[in-house]
Coordinates of C-alpha atoms in Angstrom, one line a residue:
M25 CA 52.7 59.7 137.0
P26 CA 51.8 58.9 133.4
Q27 CA 53.1 61.3 130.9
A28 CA 50.2 63.1 129.4
Y29 CA 52.2 65.1 126.6
G30 CA 55.5 65.6 125.2
P31 CA 57.8 64.4 122.2
L32 CA 57.1 60.5 122.9
P33 CA 54.7 59.9 120.0
A34 CA 57.0 61.9 117.6
R35 CA 60.0 60.1 118.7
V36 CA 58.3 56.6 118.0
Q37 CA 57.0 57.9 114.9
A38 CA 60.4 59.1 113.6
A39 CA 61.8 55.8 114.7
R40 CA 59.5 53.9 112.4
H41 CA 61.0 55.7 109.4
D42 CA 64.7 55.6 110.6
E43 CA 66.7 52.9 109.1
T44 CA 68.8 52.7 112.1
M45 CA 66.2 52.1 114.6
V46 CA 63.7 49.3 115.4
V47 CA 60.2 49.6 117.1
L48 CA 59.4 46.7 119.2
E49 CA 55.8 46.0 120.0
G50 CA 54.5 43.9 122.8
V51 CA 56.5 42.0 125.7
H52 CA 57.3 39.0 123.3
A53 CA 59.3 41.2 120.8
V54 CA 60.9 43.0 123.7
K55 CA 61.8 39.8 125.7
H56 CA 63.4 38.2 122.6
A57 CA 65.3 41.4 121.5
L58 CA 66.7 41.8 125.0
R59 CA 67.8 38.1 125.1
F60 CA 69.8 38.4 122.1
G61 CA 71.7 41.6 122.8
A62 CA 69.4 44.6 122.0
E63 CA 70.0 47.7 123.9
L64 CA 66.7 49.8 124.5
T65 CA 66.9 53.4 124.1
L66 CA 63.2 53.8 125.3
A67 CA 60.6 51.6 126.8
C68 CA 56.9 52.9 127.3
S69 CA 53.7 51.5 128.8
P70 CA 50.3 52.6 129.9
D71 CA 50.4 49.9 132.6
P72 CA 53.8 49.3 133.9
T73 CA 52.6 47.2 136.8
G74 CA 50.8 44.9 134.4
M75 CA 53.7 44.8 132.1
H76 CA 56.3 43.9 134.7
A77 CA 54.0 41.2 136.0
L78 CA 53.4 39.7 132.7
L79 CA 57.4 39.7 132.2
A80 CA 57.9 38.1 135.6
D81 CA 55.5 35.4 134.4
L82 CA 56.7 34.9 130.8
A83 CA 60.3 36.0 131.0
P84 CA 61.8 36.3 134.4
D85 CA 65.3 36.2 132.9
V86 CA 64.7 39.7 131.5
A87 CA 62.1 41.0 133.7
T88 CA 64.7 43.0 135.9
H89 CA 66.6 44.4 133.0
D90 CA 67.8 48.0 133.7
A91 CA 66.0 49.3 130.6
L92 CA 62.6 47.9 131.7
A93 CA 63.2 49.3 135.1
A94 CA 63.1 52.8 133.5
T95 CA 60.0 52.2 131.5
V96 CA 58.1 55.4 131.0
E97 CA 54.4 55.3 132.0
V98 CA 52.2 57.0 129.4
T99 CA 48.5 58.0 129.5
D100 CA 46.0 56.1 127.3
D101 CA 45.8 58.9 124.9
V102 CA 49.5 58.9 124.3
W103 CA 49.6 55.2 124.1
A104 CA 46.8 55.3 121.4
E105 CA 48.9 57.9 119.4
M106 CA 52.1 55.9 119.7
T107 CA 50.6 52.7 118.5
G108 CA 48.3 54.3 115.8
G109 CA 45.2 53.5 117.7
R110 CA 45.3 49.8 117.1
G111 CA 46.5 48.6 120.4
L112 CA 49.2 45.9 121.1
P113 CA 48.8 42.4 122.3
S114 CA 50.5 43.3 125.5
P115 CA 51.3 47.0 127.2
L116 CA 55.0 47.6 126.2
L117 CA 56.5 49.3 123.3
A118 CA 60.3 50.0 123.0
L119 CA 62.9 51.4 120.7
T120 CA 66.3 49.9 120.1
R121 CA 69.0 50.3 117.5
R122 CA 68.9 48.1 114.4
P123 CA 71.9 45.4 114.4
T124 CA 74.1 45.9 111.4
W125 CA 74.2 42.5 110.0
A126 CA 76.2 41.9 106.8
L127 CA 76.5 38.9 104.5
T128 CA 79.7 38.1 106.0
D129 CA 77.9 37.5 109.3
V130 CA 75.8 35.0 107.7
R131 CA 78.6 33.2 106.2
A132 CA 80.6 33.0 109.2
R133 CA 77.9 31.2 111.1
H134 CA 77.3 27.3 111.1
G135 CA 74.0 26.1 109.8
R136 CA 71.6 26.4 106.9
T137 CA 71.0 29.9 105.2
V138 CA 67.5 30.8 104.3
V139 CA 67.2 32.9 100.9
L140 CA 63.9 34.3 100.4
E141 CA 63.2 35.6 96.9
A142 CA 60.9 38.6 96.6
P143 CA 58.5 37.7 99.4
R144 CA 55.2 39.4 99.1
H145 CA 53.8 39.6 102.4
H146 CA 55.7 41.0 105.5
G147 CA 53.9 38.8 108.1
N148 CA 55.2 35.7 106.2
L149 CA 58.6 37.1 106.0
G150 CA 58.7 37.8 109.7
A151 CA 57.3 34.3 110.4
A152 CA 60.2 32.8 108.4
I153 CA 62.7 34.8 110.4
R154 CA 61.1 33.5 113.5
V155 CA 61.5 29.9 112.2
A156 CA 65.2 30.6 111.1
A157 CA 66.0 31.9 114.5
A158 CA 64.4 29.1 116.2
A159 CA 66.3 26.5 114.2
N160 CA 69.4 28.3 114.8
A161 CA 69.8 29.0 111.0
A162 CA 73.0 30.7 109.8
G163 CA 70.9 33.8 108.5
V164 CA 68.1 34.8 106.5
V165 CA 68.9 36.8 103.1
V166 CA 65.9 38.6 101.4
L167 CA 66.2 39.2 97.8
G168 CA 64.3 42.2 96.4
G169 CA 62.4 45.1 97.7
A170 CA 60.5 43.7 100.7
D171 CA 61.8 45.2 103.9
P172 CA 62.7 42.6 106.5
W173 CA 62.7 45.3 109.1
H174 CA 59.0 46.4 108.2
P175 CA 56.9 46.9 111.5
T176 CA 54.7 43.9 110.4
S177 CA 57.8 41.6 109.9
V178 CA 59.3 42.6 113.2
R179 CA 55.9 41.7 114.9
A180 CA 55.5 38.4 113.2
A181 CA 59.1 37.5 114.0
A182 CA 58.4 38.3 117.7
G183 CA 61.6 40.5 118.0
L184 CA 63.8 37.3 116.6
H185 CA 65.7 39.6 114.1
F186 CA 68.3 39.9 116.9
A187 CA 68.8 36.2 117.1
V188 CA 69.8 35.5 113.7
P189 CA 71.4 37.6 110.9
V190 CA 69.1 39.3 108.7
V191 CA 70.5 40.6 105.4
Q192 CA 68.7 42.2 102.4
A193 CA 70.0 42.3 98.8
P194 CA 67.7 45.2 97.4
T195 CA 67.6 43.7 93.7
L196 CA 67.3 40.3 92.2
A197 CA 70.5 41.2 90.3
A198 CA 72.1 41.7 93.6
G199 CA 70.7 38.3 94.7
A200 CA 72.5 36.7 91.9
T201 CA 75.6 37.9 93.2
V202 CA 74.8 36.7 96.6
L203 CA 74.2 33.2 95.2
D204 CA 77.1 32.9 92.8
G205 CA 79.4 34.1 95.7
E206 CA 78.4 31.1 97.8
T207 CA 80.6 28.1 97.7
R208 CA 78.1 26.0 99.9
P209 CA 75.2 23.8 98.3
R210 CA 72.6 26.2 96.8
I211 CA 69.4 24.2 96.7
A212 CA 66.4 25.6 95.1
I213 CA 63.0 24.7 96.8
D214 CA 60.9 23.7 93.6
P215 CA 58.3 21.2 92.9
G216 CA 60.4 19.8 90.2
G217 CA 63.2 18.9 92.5
S218 CA 64.0 15.6 94.2
E219 CA 62.1 14.4 97.2
G220 CA 63.4 12.8 100.5
T221 CA 67.0 13.5 100.0
A222 CA 69.0 14.8 102.8
T223 CA 69.9 18.5 103.1
P224 CA 73.3 19.3 103.8
G225 CA 73.8 21.1 107.3
D226 CA 75.5 24.1 105.5
A227 CA 73.0 24.4 102.6
V228 CA 71.7 27.6 101.2
L229 CA 68.1 27.0 100.8
V230 CA 66.4 29.3 98.4
F231 CA 62.6 29.9 98.6
G232 CA 60.4 31.6 96.0
T233 CA 56.7 33.0 96.7
E234 CA 53.8 30.8 97.6
R235 CA 51.9 31.8 94.4
G236 CA 54.8 32.0 91.8
G237 CA 57.6 29.9 93.4
L238 CA 61.1 30.6 92.4
S239 CA 62.0 32.7 89.4
S240 CA 63.9 31.0 86.5
H241 CA 66.6 33.4 87.2
A242 CA 67.0 32.4 90.8
R243 CA 66.8 28.7 90.0
A244 CA 69.6 29.1 87.4
H245 CA 71.9 30.1 90.1
C246 CA 71.3 27.1 92.4
T247 CA 73.3 23.8 92.1
T248 CA 70.4 21.5 92.7
A249 CA 66.6 21.4 93.6
R250 CA 64.6 19.7 96.3
A251 CA 60.8 19.3 96.5
I252 CA 58.6 19.1 99.6
P253 CA 56.2 16.1 99.3
M254 CA 52.6 17.1 99.3
Q255 CA 49.2 15.3 98.8
A256 CA 47.9 15.5 95.2
G257 CA 45.6 18.6 94.9
V258 CA 47.5 20.7 97.6
S259 CA 49.3 23.5 95.3
S260 CA 51.8 25.2 97.9
L261 CA 52.6 25.8 101.5
N262 CA 52.8 29.0 103.3
L263 CA 56.3 30.4 103.1
A264 CA 57.2 30.0 106.7
T265 CA 55.8 26.5 106.8
A266 CA 58.1 25.7 103.8
V267 CA 61.0 27.1 105.6
A268 CA 60.2 25.0 108.7
V269 CA 60.0 21.8 106.8
L270 CA 63.2 22.2 105.2
L271 CA 65.1 23.5 108.4
Y272 CA 63.7 20.8 110.6
A273 CA 62.9 17.7 108.2
D274 CA 66.5 16.2 108.6
V275 CA 66.5 16.9 112.3
A276 CA 63.2 14.9 112.7
N277 CA 64.5 12.1 110.7
G278 CA 67.6 11.6 112.8
R279 CA 70.0 13.0 110.0
E280 CA 71.5 15.8 112.2

């Protein structure tokens, strides 16, 4: 029987403000998190039958996971309270503990590192994390105050924060320490950089905002710069698109 009352909405609300927890919203976020080692502490749905059918169709590899077998059925009213009344793309919400990534985890992995300086939009930040996970990047480092674990970022990344190390350096001064501590090539993504050159497989790629680009402070801590060729009159690319171009361009050209 569906749960009509109780502490579940309060528990979910508390998790949204708990820096050790993650709220996963929708089947896609949950399936990705499970594939990359997340351990659910709670799973809820207003339609467990429909949810299990969707998982069986989209993600049979995790459809029978023990944590999903214990999904709590909730009433529509409780579901609306848990989701803030906005609904979700699919009927599943889960809680899990946040992975404790560190910069050493990023540096220990093979591949390119994505550094995002002061991203302004949590949706773009999450989409960039999703691209980095798909490309099997070494990690994502966020410089500045934008929270990579913001619910919007987690939704936009479809739960792929568990697939790639995600680390935040809370201030730009700390970001300079991050960049100066790197022995790998540090490449500023900047319109004044060179075009068409190969990107080393262990490069640290440093991206600024779509509107303002990289700060002179961050640019000064890079060893070189690379530009993304664009048609005259096009001023910029979406952040996640720019990340995808740099992570995949050399693969597409057969350089990897």
